[in-house]
Amino acid sequence: MGVFRRGSSRHWRYQRQAARVLARLPQLAGEAQRLVYLRSINPYVFEELLLTVFARRGYRMVRNLRYSGDGGIDGQVWLDGERYLIQAKRYARAITPAHVSALNVLTRQYGCRGLFVHTGRTGPKSQALLRDFPAITLLSGARLLALLDSERPWSLNDGATLCPSSSGSARITTTSTRTAHQGDATVKGGLHE
């Protein structure tokens, strides 16, 4: 599905661990147990897990060759023809508004969209920011588990999402589509297209 340049042995180890996590998830009974399990894995394995799933689903994606010094970007994926910067947070608690704001700054800087993926909770302040930052899409809870389930078709637009209405409040929309993009790559450090 594309080119993988050899990264560090740590990268390969985390990628193998991510594959084992993906094999283990369907054996767990229920969404709550799956989320608890995801919260217990190494944060770098969680990053690799997401990138592995996107690649397996046929999406074009980019891995960084290093985990630290990545500028807050854990990878990139092209969904429905648009480039998304991925911010992955393997948390048990609530994400902070500062994390959401930081991803918004990066999406504006690079002129693309953002995918904030996490295993924790999304508090009211972060939810408000997400409504104010339409370039960022949140992927957590049941939507995250749907992405990780290889037996189910998945689209970024599947499930309920908060969309700003003309009155400024949020409304719920539901759609279902699937678009796949082929190819993946690994880059050293910064961003490229």
C-alpha atoms as a PDB file:
ATOM      1  CA  MET A   1       0.000   0.000   0.000  1.00  0.00           C
ATOM      2  CA  GLY A   2       2.895   2.348  -0.458  1.00  0.00           C
ATOM      3  CA  VAL A   3       6.401   3.021   0.694  1.00  0.00           C
ATOM      4  CA  PHE A   4       7.640   2.555   4.225  1.00  0.00           C
ATOM      5  CA  ARG A   5      11.179   3.685   4.862  1.00  0.00           C
ATOM      6  CA  ARG A   6      12.766   1.898   7.743  1.00  0.00           C
ATOM      7  CA  GLY A   7      12.514   3.940  10.906  1.00  0.00           C
ATOM      8  CA  SER A   8      13.999   3.114  14.257  1.00  0.00           C
ATOM      9  CA  SER A   9      13.653  -0.329  15.813  1.00  0.00           C
ATOM     10  CA  ARG A  10      11.364   1.364  18.332  1.00  0.00           C
ATOM     11  CA  HIS A  11       9.026   2.336  15.470  1.00  0.00           C
ATOM     12  CA  TRP A  12       8.885  -1.224  14.207  1.00  0.00           C
ATOM     13  CA  ARG A  13       8.296  -2.539  17.738  1.00  0.00           C
ATOM     14  CA  TYR A  14       5.400  -0.120  18.282  1.00  0.00           C
ATOM     15  CA  GLN A  15       3.914  -1.017  14.901  1.00  0.00           C
ATOM     16  CA  ARG A  16       3.999  -4.727  15.828  1.00  0.00           C
ATOM     17  CA  GLN A  17       2.413  -3.928  19.200  1.00  0.00           C
ATOM     18  CA  ALA A  18      -0.300  -1.926  17.421  1.00  0.00           C
ATOM     19  CA  ALA A  19      -1.080  -4.950  15.239  1.00  0.00           C
ATOM     20  CA  ARG A  20      -1.424  -7.093  18.386  1.00  0.00           C
ATOM     21  CA  VAL A  21      -3.762  -4.514  19.947  1.00  0.00           C
ATOM     22  CA  LEU A  22      -5.929  -4.569  16.809  1.00  0.00           C
ATOM     23  CA  ALA A  23      -6.102  -8.375  17.013  1.00  0.00           C
ATOM     24  CA  ARG A  24      -7.037  -8.220  20.719  1.00  0.00           C
ATOM     25  CA  LEU A  25      -9.794  -5.572  20.522  1.00  0.00           C
ATOM     26  CA  PRO A  26     -12.509  -7.798  18.949  1.00  0.00           C
ATOM     27  CA  GLN A  27     -11.989 -10.350  21.731  1.00  0.00           C
ATOM     28  CA  LEU A  28     -13.077  -7.845  24.377  1.00  0.00           C
ATOM     29  CA  ALA A  29     -16.762  -7.794  25.283  1.00  0.00           C
ATOM     30  CA  GLY A  30     -18.206  -4.345  24.724  1.00  0.00           C
ATOM     31  CA  GLU A  31     -17.213  -0.786  23.980  1.00  0.00           C
ATOM     32  CA  ALA A  32     -16.403   0.122  27.590  1.00  0.00           C
ATOM     33  CA  GLN A  33     -13.865  -2.707  27.896  1.00  0.00           C
ATOM     34  CA  ARG A  34     -12.308  -1.790  24.557  1.00  0.00           C
ATOM     35  CA  LEU A  35     -11.869   1.859  25.582  1.00  0.00           C
ATOM     36  CA  VAL A  36     -10.390   0.861  28.958  1.00  0.00           C
ATOM     37  CA  TYR A  37      -7.939  -1.398  27.118  1.00  0.00           C
ATOM     38  CA  LEU A  38      -6.973   1.372  24.670  1.00  0.00           C
ATOM     39  CA  ARG A  39      -6.344   3.714  27.595  1.00  0.00           C
ATOM     40  CA  SER A  40      -3.834   1.219  28.998  1.00  0.00           C
ATOM     41  CA  ILE A  41      -1.561   0.948  25.944  1.00  0.00           C
ATOM     42  CA  ASN A  42       1.588   2.954  25.324  1.00  0.00           C
ATOM     43  CA  PRO A  43       0.773   6.387  23.793  1.00  0.00           C
ATOM     44  CA  TYR A  44       3.159   5.737  20.877  1.00  0.00           C
ATOM     45  CA  VAL A  45       1.479   2.393  20.221  1.00  0.00           C
ATOM     46  CA  PHE A  46      -1.826   4.297  20.095  1.00  0.00           C
ATOM     47  CA  GLU A  47      -0.379   6.618  17.425  1.00  0.00           C
ATOM     48  CA  GLU A  48       0.847   3.631  15.407  1.00  0.00           C
ATOM     49  CA  LEU A  49      -2.505   1.909  15.890  1.00  0.00           C
ATOM     50  CA  LEU A  50      -4.335   4.780  14.206  1.00  0.00           C
ATOM     51  CA  LEU A  51      -1.880   5.023  11.318  1.00  0.00           C
ATOM     52  CA  THR A  52      -1.979   1.256  10.817  1.00  0.00           C
ATOM     53  CA  VAL A  53      -5.772   1.271  10.670  1.00  0.00           C
ATOM     54  CA  PHE A  54      -5.861   4.084   8.118  1.00  0.00           C
ATOM     55  CA  ALA A  55      -3.322   2.239   5.960  1.00  0.00           C
ATOM     56  CA  ARG A  56      -5.252  -1.053   6.221  1.00  0.00           C
ATOM     57  CA  ARG A  57      -8.435   0.721   5.192  1.00  0.00           C
ATOM     58  CA  GLY A  58      -6.697   1.972   2.060  1.00  0.00           C
ATOM     59  CA  TYR A  59      -6.246   5.615   2.986  1.00  0.00           C
ATOM     60  CA  ARG A  60      -3.129   7.514   2.024  1.00  0.00           C
ATOM     61  CA  MET A  61      -1.221   8.304   5.198  1.00  0.00           C
ATOM     62  CA  VAL A  62       2.157   9.584   6.356  1.00  0.00           C
ATOM     63  CA  ARG A  63       4.086   8.391   9.393  1.00  0.00           C
ATOM     64  CA  ASN A  64       6.716  10.491  11.132  1.00  0.00           C
ATOM     65  CA  LEU A  65      10.068   8.822  11.718  1.00  0.00           C
ATOM     66  CA  ARG A  66      10.281  10.128  15.258  1.00  0.00           C
ATOM     67  CA  TYR A  67       7.821  10.463  18.121  1.00  0.00           C
ATOM     68  CA  SER A  68       9.284  13.415  19.975  1.00  0.00           C
ATOM     69  CA  GLY A  69       9.938  16.704  18.277  1.00  0.00           C
ATOM     70  CA  ASP A  70       7.081  16.107  15.836  1.00  0.00           C
ATOM     71  CA  GLY A  71       5.630  19.572  16.408  1.00  0.00           C
ATOM     72  CA  GLY A  72       2.417  18.134  17.840  1.00  0.00           C
ATOM     73  CA  ILE A  73       1.564  16.199  14.693  1.00  0.00           C
ATOM     74  CA  ASP A  74       1.348  12.431  15.120  1.00  0.00           C
ATOM     75  CA  GLY A  75       0.809  11.651  11.435  1.00  0.00           C
ATOM     76  CA  GLN A  76      -1.207  12.655   8.394  1.00  0.00           C
ATOM     77  CA  VAL A  77      -4.047  11.043   6.468  1.00  0.00           C
ATOM     78  CA  TRP A  78      -6.025  11.994   3.366  1.00  0.00           C
ATOM     79  CA  LEU A  79      -9.773  11.521   3.846  1.00  0.00           C
ATOM     80  CA  ASP A  80     -12.393  12.384   1.248  1.00  0.00           C
ATOM     81  CA  GLY A  81      -9.681  14.136  -0.769  1.00  0.00           C
ATOM     82  CA  GLU A  82      -8.530  16.379   2.086  1.00  0.00           C
ATOM     83  CA  ARG A  83      -5.326  16.296   4.098  1.00  0.00           C
ATOM     84  CA  TYR A  84      -5.740  15.892   7.864  1.00  0.00           C
ATOM     85  CA  LEU A  85      -3.085  16.357  10.537  1.00  0.00           C
ATOM     86  CA  ILE A  86      -3.573  13.746  13.254  1.00  0.00           C
ATOM     87  CA  GLN A  87      -3.331  14.550  16.942  1.00  0.00           C
ATOM     88  CA  ALA A  88      -3.622  11.332  18.989  1.00  0.00           C
ATOM     89  CA  LYS A  89      -4.168  11.416  22.736  1.00  0.00           C
ATOM     90  CA  ARG A  90      -4.334   8.186  24.704  1.00  0.00           C
ATOM     91  CA  TYR A  91      -6.002   9.596  27.819  1.00  0.00           C
ATOM     92  CA  ALA A  92      -8.259   8.341  30.578  1.00  0.00           C
ATOM     93  CA  ARG A  93      -9.288  11.852  31.600  1.00  0.00           C
ATOM     94  CA  ALA A  94     -10.676  14.791  29.656  1.00  0.00           C
ATOM     95  CA  ILE A  95      -8.708  16.385  26.847  1.00  0.00           C
ATOM     96  CA  THR A  96      -7.759  19.990  27.496  1.00  0.00           C
ATOM     97  CA  PRO A  97      -8.882  23.019  25.483  1.00  0.00           C
ATOM     98  CA  ALA A  98      -5.170  23.846  25.027  1.00  0.00           C
ATOM     99  CA  HIS A  99      -4.694  20.643  22.999  1.00  0.00           C
ATOM    100  CA  VAL A 100      -7.632  21.539  20.751  1.00  0.00           C
ATOM    101  CA  SER A 101      -6.323  25.088  20.294  1.00  0.00           C
ATOM    102  CA  ALA A 102      -2.820  23.840  19.469  1.00  0.00           C
ATOM    103  CA  LEU A 103      -4.177  21.587  16.703  1.00  0.00           C
ATOM    104  CA  ASN A 104      -6.215  24.487  15.352  1.00  0.00           C
ATOM    105  CA  VAL A 105      -3.050  26.603  15.107  1.00  0.00           C
ATOM    106  CA  LEU A 106      -1.321  23.813  13.167  1.00  0.00           C
ATOM    107  CA  THR A 107      -4.241  23.345  10.748  1.00  0.00           C
ATOM    108  CA  ARG A 108      -4.223  27.064   9.998  1.00  0.00           C
ATOM    109  CA  GLN A 109      -0.429  27.104   9.642  1.00  0.00           C
ATOM    110  CA  TYR A 110      -0.417  24.199   7.160  1.00  0.00           C
ATOM    111  CA  GLY A 111      -3.695  25.070   5.414  1.00  0.00           C
ATOM    112  CA  CYS A 112      -5.370  21.722   6.021  1.00  0.00           C
ATOM    113  CA  ARG A 113      -7.783  20.019   8.387  1.00  0.00           C
ATOM    114  CA  GLY A 114      -7.184  18.307  11.725  1.00  0.00           C
ATOM    115  CA  LEU A 115      -8.270  15.002  13.193  1.00  0.00           C
ATOM    116  CA  PHE A 116      -8.237  14.977  16.991  1.00  0.00           C
ATOM    117  CA  VAL A 117      -8.390  11.336  18.082  1.00  0.00           C
ATOM    118  CA  HIS A 118      -8.537  10.425  21.756  1.00  0.00           C
ATOM    119  CA  THR A 119      -9.617   7.780  24.264  1.00  0.00           C
ATOM    120  CA  GLY A 120     -10.667  10.144  27.071  1.00  0.00           C
ATOM    121  CA  ARG A 121     -13.582  12.475  27.604  1.00  0.00           C
ATOM    122  CA  THR A 122     -14.359  15.721  25.801  1.00  0.00           C
ATOM    123  CA  GLY A 123     -15.297  18.361  28.353  1.00  0.00           C
ATOM    124  CA  PRO A 124     -17.645  21.284  27.687  1.00  0.00           C
ATOM    125  CA  LYS A 125     -14.825  23.805  27.090  1.00  0.00           C
ATOM    126  CA  SER A 126     -13.182  21.546  24.504  1.00  0.00           C
ATOM    127  CA  GLN A 127     -16.577  20.901  22.873  1.00  0.00           C
ATOM    128  CA  ALA A 128     -17.139  24.650  22.594  1.00  0.00           C
ATOM    129  CA  LEU A 129     -13.736  25.123  20.978  1.00  0.00           C
ATOM    130  CA  LEU A 130     -14.408  22.302  18.535  1.00  0.00           C
ATOM    131  CA  ARG A 131     -17.590  24.101  17.441  1.00  0.00           C
ATOM    132  CA  ASP A 132     -15.510  27.263  16.926  1.00  0.00           C
ATOM    133  CA  PHE A 133     -12.815  25.378  14.952  1.00  0.00           C
ATOM    134  CA  PRO A 134     -14.635  23.741  12.016  1.00  0.00           C
ATOM    135  CA  ALA A 135     -11.357  22.507  10.495  1.00  0.00           C
ATOM    136  CA  ILE A 136     -10.968  20.025  13.370  1.00  0.00           C
ATOM    137  CA  THR A 137     -12.901  16.768  13.498  1.00  0.00           C
ATOM    138  CA  LEU A 138     -13.171  14.874  16.774  1.00  0.00           C
ATOM    139  CA  LEU A 139     -12.882  11.097  16.753  1.00  0.00           C
ATOM    140  CA  SER A 140     -13.422   9.365  20.091  1.00  0.00           C
ATOM    141  CA  GLY A 141     -15.630   6.839  21.866  1.00  0.00           C
ATOM    142  CA  ALA A 142     -17.893   4.807  19.590  1.00  0.00           C
ATOM    143  CA  ARG A 143     -16.621   6.589  16.446  1.00  0.00           C
ATOM    144  CA  LEU A 144     -13.039   5.674  17.332  1.00  0.00           C
ATOM    145  CA  LEU A 145     -14.016   2.056  17.968  1.00  0.00           C
ATOM    146  CA  ALA A 146     -15.845   1.946  14.635  1.00  0.00           C
ATOM    147  CA  LEU A 147     -12.642   3.046  12.876  1.00  0.00           C
ATOM    148  CA  LEU A 148     -10.671   0.314  14.652  1.00  0.00           C
ATOM    149  CA  ASP A 149     -13.210  -2.428  13.787  1.00  0.00           C
ATOM    150  CA  SER A 150     -12.004  -3.948  10.517  1.00  0.00           C
ATOM    151  CA  GLU A 151     -15.309  -5.803  10.083  1.00  0.00           C
ATOM    152  CA  ARG A 152     -17.274  -2.569   9.705  1.00  0.00           C
ATOM    153  CA  PRO A 153     -17.146  -0.086   6.846  1.00  0.00           C
ATOM    154  CA  TRP A 154     -16.010   3.335   8.049  1.00  0.00           C
ATOM    155  CA  SER A 155     -16.170   6.915   6.893  1.00  0.00           C
ATOM    156  CA  LEU A 156     -15.151  10.110   8.603  1.00  0.00           C
ATOM    157  CA  ASN A 157     -18.774  11.193   8.247  1.00  0.00           C
ATOM    158  CA  ASP A 158     -20.278   8.056   9.815  1.00  0.00           C
ATOM    159  CA  GLY A 159     -22.225   8.520  13.004  1.00  0.00           C
ATOM    160  CA  ALA A 160     -23.451  11.612  14.773  1.00  0.00           C
ATOM    161  CA  THR A 161     -21.273  14.695  14.663  1.00  0.00           C
ATOM    162  CA  LEU A 162     -21.756  18.169  16.034  1.00  0.00           C
ATOM    163  CA  CYS A 163     -22.149  20.773  13.313  1.00  0.00           C
ATOM    164  CA  PRO A 164     -22.589  24.496  13.931  1.00  0.00           C
ATOM    165  CA  SER A 165     -26.033  25.709  12.928  1.00  0.00           C
ATOM    166  CA  SER A 166     -26.827  29.137  11.566  1.00  0.00           C
ATOM    167  CA  SER A 167     -28.082  30.182  14.998  1.00  0.00           C
ATOM    168  CA  GLY A 168     -24.680  29.439  16.536  1.00  0.00           C
ATOM    169  CA  SER A 169     -25.854  26.418  18.508  1.00  0.00           C
ATOM    170  CA  ALA A 170     -24.900  22.870  17.603  1.00  0.00           C
ATOM    171  CA  ARG A 171     -27.094  20.450  15.696  1.00  0.00           C
ATOM    172  CA  ILE A 172     -26.627  16.729  15.128  1.00  0.00           C
ATOM    173  CA  THR A 173     -26.224  15.350  11.610  1.00  0.00           C
ATOM    174  CA  THR A 174     -25.814  11.791  10.426  1.00  0.00           C
ATOM    175  CA  THR A 175     -24.378  10.672   7.101  1.00  0.00           C
ATOM    176  CA  SER A 176     -22.715   7.601   5.707  1.00  0.00           C
ATOM    177  CA  THR A 177     -20.186   7.579   2.880  1.00  0.00           C
ATOM    178  CA  ARG A 178     -16.838   5.909   2.168  1.00  0.00           C
ATOM    179  CA  THR A 179     -13.943   7.157   0.133  1.00  0.00           C
ATOM    180  CA  ALA A 180     -10.556   5.451   0.109  1.00  0.00           C
ATOM    181  CA  HIS A 181      -7.253   6.937  -0.941  1.00  0.00           C
ATOM    182  CA  GLN A 182      -4.286   4.726  -1.679  1.00  0.00           C
ATOM    183  CA  GLY A 183      -0.672   5.073  -0.745  1.00  0.00           C
ATOM    184  CA  ASP A 184       1.268   5.860   2.367  1.00  0.00           C
ATOM    185  CA  ALA A 185       4.716   7.046   3.205  1.00  0.00           C
ATOM    186  CA  THR A 186       7.017   7.776   6.061  1.00  0.00           C
ATOM    187  CA  VAL A 187       8.689  11.140   6.464  1.00  0.00           C
ATOM    188  CA  LYS A 188      11.464  12.349   8.677  1.00  0.00           C
ATOM    189  CA  GLY A 189      10.342  15.006  11.137  1.00  0.00           C
ATOM    190  CA  GLY A 190       8.251  17.769   9.531  1.00  0.00           C
ATOM    191  CA  LEU A 191       5.416  17.778   7.070  1.00  0.00           C
ATOM    192  CA  HIS A 192       5.215  17.110   3.401  1.00  0.00           C
ATOM    193  CA  GLU A 193       2.453  16.319   0.957  1.00  0.00           C
END
